[in-house]
Structure formats: C-alpha cells, structure tokens
Short mmCIF file of C-alpha atoms and ligand atoms in Angstrom, two decimals:
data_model
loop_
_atom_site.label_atom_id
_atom_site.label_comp_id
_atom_site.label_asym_id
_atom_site.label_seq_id
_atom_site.Cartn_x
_atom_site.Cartn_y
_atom_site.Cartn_z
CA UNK A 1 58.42 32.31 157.74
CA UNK A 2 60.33 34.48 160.34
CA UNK A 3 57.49 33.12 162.77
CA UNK A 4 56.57 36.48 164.40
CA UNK A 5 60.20 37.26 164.55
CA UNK A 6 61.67 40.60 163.08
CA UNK A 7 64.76 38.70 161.78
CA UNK A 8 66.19 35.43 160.70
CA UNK A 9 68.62 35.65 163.24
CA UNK A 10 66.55 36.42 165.94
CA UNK A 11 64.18 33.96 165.31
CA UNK A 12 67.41 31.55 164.61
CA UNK A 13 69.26 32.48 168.24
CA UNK A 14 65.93 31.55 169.68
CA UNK A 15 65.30 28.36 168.39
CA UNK A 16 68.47 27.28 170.05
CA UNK A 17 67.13 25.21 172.60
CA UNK A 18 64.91 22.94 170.47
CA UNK A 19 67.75 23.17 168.01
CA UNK A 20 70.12 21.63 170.83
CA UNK A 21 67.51 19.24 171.99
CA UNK A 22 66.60 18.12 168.17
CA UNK A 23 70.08 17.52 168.06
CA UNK A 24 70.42 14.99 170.55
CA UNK A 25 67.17 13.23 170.75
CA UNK A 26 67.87 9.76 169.83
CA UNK A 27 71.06 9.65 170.50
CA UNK A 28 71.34 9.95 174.25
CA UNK A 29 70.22 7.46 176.68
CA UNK A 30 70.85 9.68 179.68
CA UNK A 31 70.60 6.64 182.44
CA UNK A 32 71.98 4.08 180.78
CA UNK A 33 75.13 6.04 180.05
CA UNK A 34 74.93 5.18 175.98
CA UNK A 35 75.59 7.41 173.07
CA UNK A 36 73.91 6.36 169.41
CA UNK A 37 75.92 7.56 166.62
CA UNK A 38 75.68 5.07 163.58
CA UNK A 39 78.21 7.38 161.54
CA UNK A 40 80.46 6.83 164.78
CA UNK A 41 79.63 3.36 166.09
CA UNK A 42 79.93 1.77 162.66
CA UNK A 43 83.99 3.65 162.46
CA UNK A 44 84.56 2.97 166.19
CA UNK A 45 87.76 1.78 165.62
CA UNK A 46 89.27 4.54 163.67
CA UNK A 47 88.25 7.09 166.20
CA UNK A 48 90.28 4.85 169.25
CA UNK A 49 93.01 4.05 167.34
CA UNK A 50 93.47 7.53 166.15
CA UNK A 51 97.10 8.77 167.09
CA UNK A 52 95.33 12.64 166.15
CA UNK A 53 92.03 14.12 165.05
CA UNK A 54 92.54 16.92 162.72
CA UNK A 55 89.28 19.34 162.08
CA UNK A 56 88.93 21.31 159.35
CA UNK A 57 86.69 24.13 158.70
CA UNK A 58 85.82 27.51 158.54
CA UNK A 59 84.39 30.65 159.75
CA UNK A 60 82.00 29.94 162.44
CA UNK A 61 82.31 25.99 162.10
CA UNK A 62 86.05 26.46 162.49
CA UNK A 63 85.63 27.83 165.96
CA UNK A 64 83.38 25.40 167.41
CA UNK A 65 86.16 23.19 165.80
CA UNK A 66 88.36 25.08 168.08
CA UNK A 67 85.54 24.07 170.96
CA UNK A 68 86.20 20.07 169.88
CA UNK A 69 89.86 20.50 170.30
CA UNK A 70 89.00 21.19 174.18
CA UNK A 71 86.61 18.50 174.01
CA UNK A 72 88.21 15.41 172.42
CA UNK A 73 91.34 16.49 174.43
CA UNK A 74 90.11 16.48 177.61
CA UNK A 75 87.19 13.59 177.74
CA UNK A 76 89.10 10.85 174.72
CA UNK A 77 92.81 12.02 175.30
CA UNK A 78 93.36 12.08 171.64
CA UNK A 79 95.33 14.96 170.71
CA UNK A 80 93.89 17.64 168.21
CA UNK A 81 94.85 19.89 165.66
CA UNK A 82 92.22 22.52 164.29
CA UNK A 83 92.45 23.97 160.87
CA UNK A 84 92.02 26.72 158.70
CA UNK A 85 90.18 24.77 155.52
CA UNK A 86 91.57 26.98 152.91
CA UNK A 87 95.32 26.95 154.55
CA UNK A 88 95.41 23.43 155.13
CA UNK A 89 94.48 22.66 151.64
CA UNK A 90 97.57 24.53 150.17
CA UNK A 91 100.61 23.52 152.42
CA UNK A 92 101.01 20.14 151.42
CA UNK A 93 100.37 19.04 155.49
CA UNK A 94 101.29 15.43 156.64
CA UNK A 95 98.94 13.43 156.60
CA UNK A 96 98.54 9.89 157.81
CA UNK A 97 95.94 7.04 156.91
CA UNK A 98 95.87 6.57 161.06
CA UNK A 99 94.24 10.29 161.49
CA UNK A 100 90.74 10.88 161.57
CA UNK A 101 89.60 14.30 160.09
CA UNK A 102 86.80 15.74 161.05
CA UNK A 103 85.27 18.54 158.39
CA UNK A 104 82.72 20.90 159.99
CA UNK A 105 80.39 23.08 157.70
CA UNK A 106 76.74 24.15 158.38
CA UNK A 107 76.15 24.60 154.48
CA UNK A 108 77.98 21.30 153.39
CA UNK A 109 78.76 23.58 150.55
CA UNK A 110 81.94 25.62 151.31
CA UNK A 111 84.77 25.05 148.93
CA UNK A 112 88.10 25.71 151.04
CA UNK A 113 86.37 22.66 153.70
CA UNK A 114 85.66 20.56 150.59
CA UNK A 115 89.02 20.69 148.87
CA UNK A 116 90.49 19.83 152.25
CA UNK A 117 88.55 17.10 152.66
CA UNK A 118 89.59 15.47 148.84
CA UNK A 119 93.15 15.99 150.10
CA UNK A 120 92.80 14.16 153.16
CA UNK A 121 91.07 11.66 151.55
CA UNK A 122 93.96 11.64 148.88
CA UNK A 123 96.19 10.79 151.81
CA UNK A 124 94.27 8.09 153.29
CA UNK A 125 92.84 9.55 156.38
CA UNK A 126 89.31 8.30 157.48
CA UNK A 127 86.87 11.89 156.75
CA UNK A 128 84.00 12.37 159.32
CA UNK A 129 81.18 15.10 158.55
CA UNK A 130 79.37 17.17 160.40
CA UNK A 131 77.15 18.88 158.65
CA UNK A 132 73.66 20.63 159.22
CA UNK A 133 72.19 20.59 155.47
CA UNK A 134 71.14 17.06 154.69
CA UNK A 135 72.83 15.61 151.28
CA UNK A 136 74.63 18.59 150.94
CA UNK A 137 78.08 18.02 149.20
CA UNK A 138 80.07 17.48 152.08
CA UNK A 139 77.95 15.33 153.93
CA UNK A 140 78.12 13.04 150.41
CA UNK A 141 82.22 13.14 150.28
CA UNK A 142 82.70 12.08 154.33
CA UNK A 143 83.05 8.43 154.94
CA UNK A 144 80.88 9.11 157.50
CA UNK A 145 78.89 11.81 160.12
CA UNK A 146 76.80 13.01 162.11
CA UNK A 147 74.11 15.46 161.26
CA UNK A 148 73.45 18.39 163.55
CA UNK A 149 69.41 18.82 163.89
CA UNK A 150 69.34 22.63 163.74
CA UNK A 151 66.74 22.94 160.63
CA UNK A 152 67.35 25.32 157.96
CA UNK A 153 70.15 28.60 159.15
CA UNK A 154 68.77 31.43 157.06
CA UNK A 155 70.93 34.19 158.39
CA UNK A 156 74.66 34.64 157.11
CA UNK A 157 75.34 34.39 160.98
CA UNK A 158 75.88 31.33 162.12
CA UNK A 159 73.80 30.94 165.54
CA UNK A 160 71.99 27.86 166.18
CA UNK A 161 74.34 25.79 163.98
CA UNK A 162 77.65 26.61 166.54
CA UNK A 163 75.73 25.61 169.26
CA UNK A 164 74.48 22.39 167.85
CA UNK A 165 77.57 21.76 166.07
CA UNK A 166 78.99 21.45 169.68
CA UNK A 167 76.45 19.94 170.40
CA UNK A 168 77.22 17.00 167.95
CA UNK A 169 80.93 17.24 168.67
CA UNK A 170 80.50 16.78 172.15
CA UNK A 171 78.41 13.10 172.06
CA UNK A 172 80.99 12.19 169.71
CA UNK A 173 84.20 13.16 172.18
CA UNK A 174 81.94 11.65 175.05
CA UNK A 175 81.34 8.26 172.76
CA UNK A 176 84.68 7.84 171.90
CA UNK A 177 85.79 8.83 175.37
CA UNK A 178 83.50 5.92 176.40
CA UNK A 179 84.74 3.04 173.94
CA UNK A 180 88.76 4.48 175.18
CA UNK A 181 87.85 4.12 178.90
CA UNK A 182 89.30 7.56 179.22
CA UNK A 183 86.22 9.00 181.17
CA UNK A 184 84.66 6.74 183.88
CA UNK A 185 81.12 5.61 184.06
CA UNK A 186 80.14 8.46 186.34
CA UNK A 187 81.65 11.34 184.31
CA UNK A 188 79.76 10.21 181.43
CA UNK A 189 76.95 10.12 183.09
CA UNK A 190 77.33 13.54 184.61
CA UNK A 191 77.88 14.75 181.27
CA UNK A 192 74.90 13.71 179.42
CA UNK A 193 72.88 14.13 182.45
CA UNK A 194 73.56 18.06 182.19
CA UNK A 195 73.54 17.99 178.45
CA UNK A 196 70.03 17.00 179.17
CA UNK A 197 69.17 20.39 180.80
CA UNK A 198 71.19 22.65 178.35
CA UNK A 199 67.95 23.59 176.14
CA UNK A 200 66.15 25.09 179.47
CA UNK A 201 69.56 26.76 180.48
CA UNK A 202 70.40 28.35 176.95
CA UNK A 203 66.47 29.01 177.22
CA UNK A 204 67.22 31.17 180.93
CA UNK A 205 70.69 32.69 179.16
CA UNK A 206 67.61 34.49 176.42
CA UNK A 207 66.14 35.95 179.51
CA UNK A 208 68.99 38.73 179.32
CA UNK A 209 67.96 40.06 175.77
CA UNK A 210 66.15 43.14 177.36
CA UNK A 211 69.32 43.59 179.57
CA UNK A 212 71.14 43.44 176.64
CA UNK A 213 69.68 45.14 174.62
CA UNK A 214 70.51 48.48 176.75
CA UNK A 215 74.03 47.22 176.72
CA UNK A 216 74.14 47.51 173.17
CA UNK A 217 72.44 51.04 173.20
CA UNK A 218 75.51 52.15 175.52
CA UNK A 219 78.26 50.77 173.22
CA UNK A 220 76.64 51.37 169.72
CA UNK A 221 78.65 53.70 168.54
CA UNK A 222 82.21 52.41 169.64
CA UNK A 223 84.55 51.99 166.78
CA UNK A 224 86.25 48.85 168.39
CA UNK A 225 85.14 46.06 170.61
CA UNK A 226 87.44 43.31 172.49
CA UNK A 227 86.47 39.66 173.34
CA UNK A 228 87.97 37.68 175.88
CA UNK A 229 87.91 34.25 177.44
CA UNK A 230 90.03 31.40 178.44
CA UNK A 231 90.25 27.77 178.02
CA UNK A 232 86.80 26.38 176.38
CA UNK A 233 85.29 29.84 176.27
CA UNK A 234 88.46 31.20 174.36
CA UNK A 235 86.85 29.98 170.80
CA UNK A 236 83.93 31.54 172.32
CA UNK A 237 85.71 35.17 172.39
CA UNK A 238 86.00 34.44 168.33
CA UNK A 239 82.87 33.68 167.62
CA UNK A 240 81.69 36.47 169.63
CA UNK A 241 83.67 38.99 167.21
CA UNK A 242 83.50 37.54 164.48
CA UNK A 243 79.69 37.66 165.04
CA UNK A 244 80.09 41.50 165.74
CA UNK A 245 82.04 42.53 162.90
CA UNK A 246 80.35 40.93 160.42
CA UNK A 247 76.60 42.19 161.11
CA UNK A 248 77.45 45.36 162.67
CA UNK A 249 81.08 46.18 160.89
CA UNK A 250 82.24 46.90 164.17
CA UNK A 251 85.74 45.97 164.13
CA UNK A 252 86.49 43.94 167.00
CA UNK A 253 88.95 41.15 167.79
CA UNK A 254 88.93 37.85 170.26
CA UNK A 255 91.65 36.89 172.28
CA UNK A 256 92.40 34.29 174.98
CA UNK A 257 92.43 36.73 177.66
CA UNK A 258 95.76 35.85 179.32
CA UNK A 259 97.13 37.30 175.78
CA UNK A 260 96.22 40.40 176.36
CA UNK A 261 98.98 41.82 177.85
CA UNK A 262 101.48 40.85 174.77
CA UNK A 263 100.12 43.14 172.62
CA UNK A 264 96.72 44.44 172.74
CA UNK A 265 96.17 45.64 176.23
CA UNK A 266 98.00 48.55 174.90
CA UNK A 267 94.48 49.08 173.03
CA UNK A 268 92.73 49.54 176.27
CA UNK A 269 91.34 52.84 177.83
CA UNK A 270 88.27 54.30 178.31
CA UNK A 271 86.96 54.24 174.60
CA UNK A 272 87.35 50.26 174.73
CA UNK A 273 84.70 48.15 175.64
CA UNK A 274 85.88 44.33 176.18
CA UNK A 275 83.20 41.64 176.60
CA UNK A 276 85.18 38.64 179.30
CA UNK A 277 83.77 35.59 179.29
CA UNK A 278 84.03 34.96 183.51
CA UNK A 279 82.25 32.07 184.24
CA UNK A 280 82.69 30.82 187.51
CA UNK A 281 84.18 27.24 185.57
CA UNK A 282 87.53 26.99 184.02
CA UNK A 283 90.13 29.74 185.41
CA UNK A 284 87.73 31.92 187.17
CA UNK A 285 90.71 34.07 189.38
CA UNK A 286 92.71 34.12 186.69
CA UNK A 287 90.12 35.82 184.43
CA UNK A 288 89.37 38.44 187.37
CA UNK A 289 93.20 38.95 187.44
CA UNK A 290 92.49 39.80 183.63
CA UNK A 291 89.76 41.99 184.51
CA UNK A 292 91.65 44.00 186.85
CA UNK A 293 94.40 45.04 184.28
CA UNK A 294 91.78 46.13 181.96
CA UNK A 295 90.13 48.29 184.97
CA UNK A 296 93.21 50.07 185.88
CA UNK A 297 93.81 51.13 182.55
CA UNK A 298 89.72 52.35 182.29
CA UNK A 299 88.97 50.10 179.82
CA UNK A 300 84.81 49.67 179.33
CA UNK A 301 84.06 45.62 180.98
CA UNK A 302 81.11 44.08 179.86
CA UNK A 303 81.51 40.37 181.78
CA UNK A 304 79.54 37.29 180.45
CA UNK A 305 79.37 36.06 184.36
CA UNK A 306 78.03 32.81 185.91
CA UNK A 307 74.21 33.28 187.92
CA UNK A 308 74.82 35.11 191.30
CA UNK A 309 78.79 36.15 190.48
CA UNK A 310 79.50 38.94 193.00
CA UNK A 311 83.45 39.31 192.28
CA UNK A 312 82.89 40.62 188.26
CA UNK A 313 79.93 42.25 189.59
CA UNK A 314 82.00 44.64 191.71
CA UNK A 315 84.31 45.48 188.81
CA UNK A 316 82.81 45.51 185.62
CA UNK A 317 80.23 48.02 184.04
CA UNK A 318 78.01 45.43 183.19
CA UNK A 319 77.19 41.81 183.67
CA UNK A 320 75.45 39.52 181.33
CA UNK A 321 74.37 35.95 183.86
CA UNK A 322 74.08 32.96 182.08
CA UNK A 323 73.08 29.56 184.31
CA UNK A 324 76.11 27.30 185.72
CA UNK A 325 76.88 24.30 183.80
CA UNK A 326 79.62 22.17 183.87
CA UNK A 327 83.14 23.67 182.39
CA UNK A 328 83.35 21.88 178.70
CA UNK A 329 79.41 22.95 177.94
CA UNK A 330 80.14 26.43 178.96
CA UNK A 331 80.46 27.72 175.28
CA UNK A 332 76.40 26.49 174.74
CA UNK A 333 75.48 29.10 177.46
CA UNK A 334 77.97 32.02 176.91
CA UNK A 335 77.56 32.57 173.05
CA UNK A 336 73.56 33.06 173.31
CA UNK A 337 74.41 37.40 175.20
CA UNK A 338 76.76 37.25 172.39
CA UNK A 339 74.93 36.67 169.74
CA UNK A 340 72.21 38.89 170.98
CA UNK A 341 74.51 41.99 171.69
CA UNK A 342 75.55 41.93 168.07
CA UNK A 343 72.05 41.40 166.71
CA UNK A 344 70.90 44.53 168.52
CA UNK A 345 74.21 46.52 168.20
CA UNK A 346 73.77 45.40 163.93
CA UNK A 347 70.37 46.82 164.56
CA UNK A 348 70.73 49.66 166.28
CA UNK A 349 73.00 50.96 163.73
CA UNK A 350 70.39 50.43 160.88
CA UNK A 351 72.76 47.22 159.27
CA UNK A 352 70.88 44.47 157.40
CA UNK A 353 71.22 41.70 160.30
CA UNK A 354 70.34 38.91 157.84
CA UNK A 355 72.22 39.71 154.80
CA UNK A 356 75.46 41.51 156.20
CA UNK A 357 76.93 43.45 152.95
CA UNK A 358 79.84 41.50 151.40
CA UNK A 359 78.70 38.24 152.89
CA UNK A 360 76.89 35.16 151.11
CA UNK A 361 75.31 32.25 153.47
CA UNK A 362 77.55 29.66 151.82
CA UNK A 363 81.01 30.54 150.10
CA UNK A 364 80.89 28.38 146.88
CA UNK A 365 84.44 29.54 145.80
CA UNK A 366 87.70 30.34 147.15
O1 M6R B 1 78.59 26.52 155.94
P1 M6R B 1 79.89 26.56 156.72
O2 M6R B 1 79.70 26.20 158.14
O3 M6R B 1 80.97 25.73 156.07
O4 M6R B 1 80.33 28.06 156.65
C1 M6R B 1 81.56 28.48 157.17
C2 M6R B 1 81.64 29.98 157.25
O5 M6R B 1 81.52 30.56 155.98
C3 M6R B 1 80.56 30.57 158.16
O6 M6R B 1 80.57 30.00 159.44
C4 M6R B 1 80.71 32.09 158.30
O7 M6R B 1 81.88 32.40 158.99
C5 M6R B 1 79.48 32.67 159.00
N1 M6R B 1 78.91 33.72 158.22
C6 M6R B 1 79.78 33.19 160.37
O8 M6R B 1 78.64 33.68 160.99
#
C-alpha cells in the first residue's frame, strides 16, 4: 500500500504533483481563460457580493487558510479574515448573512471546524467546503465546495492535502477574481498558464531530497529550529514547524521574518538553525536584510532559495533551490524541502513519521 515507499508520508509528499494535477483537471481551461467550479459557479453571487470571506480551520488546513487570505486579497480584492476553528466558535464573533465562510479540513471530520461552521450557519452566512474526504461530515454541512483531488492522506502530517488545498483555493480566488473584473484577462491567463506547470516544478523541488537529506543529518540533534518567510511564504514558515515539531518533537517556531527582531532574534546564535524562505518573488532584499541580522549574530541559515540565487548562496550554510514560479504559487514549491527535512530529521531520530505520538489523523473532539 506504501507503493515501494518506506513511509506514508514519503510516499504522500511524492504524490504531490499528480495530487496537484488531479486537483485541477477539469476545472481549468488554460487557453480559454475559464475556471469550472459547480460548488462556485452555482453561488457566484455570494462570493462577488461578499463584503469579507472568513476561513475557518485548523492545524495544517488553517495555514493554507492563511495562504487564501494572500490569495483572495490580492487577485478578488475581497478582504479576509482567517480563523482559529476552535476560537472562533467560542467568542460569539459577528457575523453577517453577506459573508462567505470558507471551512477548510482534509478529514471533513474535525470538530472545532464543524462547530464553527453550525455557528456561521446559525448566523446566516453562506458556508463553502473544502474538503479532501468525499461525504465526509463537513463536506455534507457546507452549502457548497470544492473537493481537493489528493486521494486518501494516511500520515498524521498533512502533505499533499496543503498543497492541493491551495491548490483548490487558488482557482476559486482566480474565478471569483474573474466574475469581479479585479484581475484582467491576461493575469488570469498567466496564472493558470503556470498553474499548469506546477506538478513538473514541485516534481524538480523533490530533486533536493538527497541534498536534504544531509541537511537534516547536520541539524538532527538541535533542540530548536526557526522558520521564516514573508508575505505568501509567511504561512509557509508555519507549516514548516508545525510539520517539524510534530514528527520529530523538535520544538521549533514560524515567524514572518521581519518579526524577528521584536522578540525572538534574541534566540539566535550559533546553536540556532533558521530555515528562510528567500525566493527571489515577494520581498527578496528585504528577506536578505533578514538574513544578514541572523548572520551577524552566528545564527545556523538554511535558505529555501529560488534556482540559480547567488546572494543567499553567499551567506547562508545551506541552500535548498526550488524552480521560479510566479509570487502567489510560491507556497506549492517551497513547502515540498520542508516537508522532506522533517521527514528525514523525524527519521533520523528513530520517531514514528506516520503516527507521531500524541497525534490522531482526524481530531473527533475538542
Ligand atoms: O482534517 P483537518 O484538515 O481538518 O485537520 C486539521 C488538523 O488537525 C491537521 O491539519 C493537523 O494539524 C495535521 N496533523 C498537521 O500535519
């Protein structure tokens, strides 16, 4: 069932780029600049007249919500709030039948994401789902969604169902960008055009996991890890912690990097490693500004760098390439080294990679 591979998760971060591609088959027609979404098309409406798009979710599906924000922002120009499920649920939050919530959850089953979903119901608001099991709960309470196409996500971490989740999120922000006039005819077309060519570039991005691999030999034993980025690649810093501490109960935290220096560059010296996100899209000088301050203070850089970067090169212990892609798809390249460095770190350190101690694959209860 692992199909040659040693673990779920392995096999899981591989499948990636058939996961992506499964994901938007159908739904694309790259030339002709359309985007089929039934769950979307038939609720057109209630995405453009939204005054705010409110995401719920948790976990991993909570930070690709945090991926959407950046999305439906920037391409529909509908402003975003993304939520904790389980704190949403319990502060009595305004609510308005005009606001579309979106509920994320790879399991469909998670409780915190389902209450908040019955509450925003409650209130009126139109509930869209995106969900990877099929029938699952949530995807039955929604008004509407859109599956994402990963197949079945054995692992307790979340791999292929981030990336398709923003996959998913991101024909939806495009759609509604498209119905809003908010994106011209030639942006859209740019978009799906290299949304078309993720698969082989996520497929390139796996080409590091020998490179990797020694990385994760070098920092095994650390007893804390850091996780920068900025802009879209920010959420991307969580998930690439969150993915370390819960496989290889390395404690390690994700910040947008320009936050650093309010608290925890005071962490920093030569016992630190920090993984930046610098891809040559979205605030590249400013990251290498970041970088700097972590060098003269001897912290340990690991940078997640765009093919053929010389400036992180020069400065950082190690770089990690991943293939250029346009800003907003970013995240779809630079959480594959992530996911891979934890796997191997996990590994390395004798951890059960696909059943993490403490963890269940879908949390049932609060
Ligand atoms: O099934 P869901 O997407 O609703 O699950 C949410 C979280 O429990 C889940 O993403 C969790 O954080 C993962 N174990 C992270 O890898």
């Amino acid at each position: 069932e692992k199909n040659g591979y040693d673990h779920f998760m392995l096999k899981e971060i591989y499948e990636q780029p058939d996961a992506i591609s499964d994901t938007y088959r159908g739904r694309m027609l790259v030339d002709e600049g359309i985007i089929r979404m039934a769950g979307v098309e038939d609720n057109l409406e209630k995405f453009t007249n939204a005054k705010r798009i409110i995401i719920v979710a948790c976990g991993t599906s909570w930070h690709a919500g945090l991926v959407a924000e950046y999305l439906f922002e920037d391409f529909a120009r509908i402003p975003v709030e993304v939520e904790y499920a389980s704190e949403f649920r319990y502060r009595n939050p305004v609510i308005y039948p005009d606001d579309v919530v979106i509920a994320i959850s790879q399991s469909g089953e998670t409780a915190d994401t389902m209450a908040a979903i019955k509450l925003a119901k409650e209130k009126g608001a139109f509930v869209f789902g995106v969900c990877n099991v099929v029938g699952s709960s949530i995807s039955r309470e929604t008004h509407a969604g859109a599956y994402t196409h990963a197949g079945p996500e054995i692992g307790v971490a979340s791999t292929k169902a981030f990336t398709t989740q923003i996959t998913v999120l991101s024909l939806i922000a495009l759609k509604v960008a498209k119905a809003k006039g908010s994106i011209t005819n030639e942006q859209l077309h740019l978009h799906l055009q290299e949304l078309s060519l993720i698969p082989e570039k996520v497929a390139e991005a796996l080409k590091s996991n020998e490179h990797i691999e020694l990385i994760a030999e070098k920092y095994k034993d650390v007893a804390n890890f850091l996780y920068l980025g900025r802009g879209f690649n920010f959420p991307v810093a969580l998930e690439g912690a969150l993915k370390l501490k819960e496989i290889s109960y390395i404690h390690a935290e994700g910040y947008p990097a320009a936050e650093m220096k309010h608290g925890p560059i005071a962490l920093i010296d030569e016992q630190m490693p920090v993984v930046v996100i610098a891809t040559k899209k979205g605030h590249y000088e400013k990251v290498i500004s970041n970088i700097q301050e972590i060098k003269s203070r001897n912290g340990r850089i690991i940078g997640v760098v765009t093919k053929g970067d010389v400036a992180v090169r020069e400065l950082a212990d190690y770089v990690i390439e991943v293939p250029d892609t346009i800003e907003a798809f970013t995240p779809l390249v630079t959480t594959i080294p992530l996911q891979l460095l934890s796997y191997h770190i996990a590994l390395m350190l004798g951890k059960n990679v696909d059943q993490p101690r403490n963890l269940a694959k879908s949390v049932t209860v609060e």
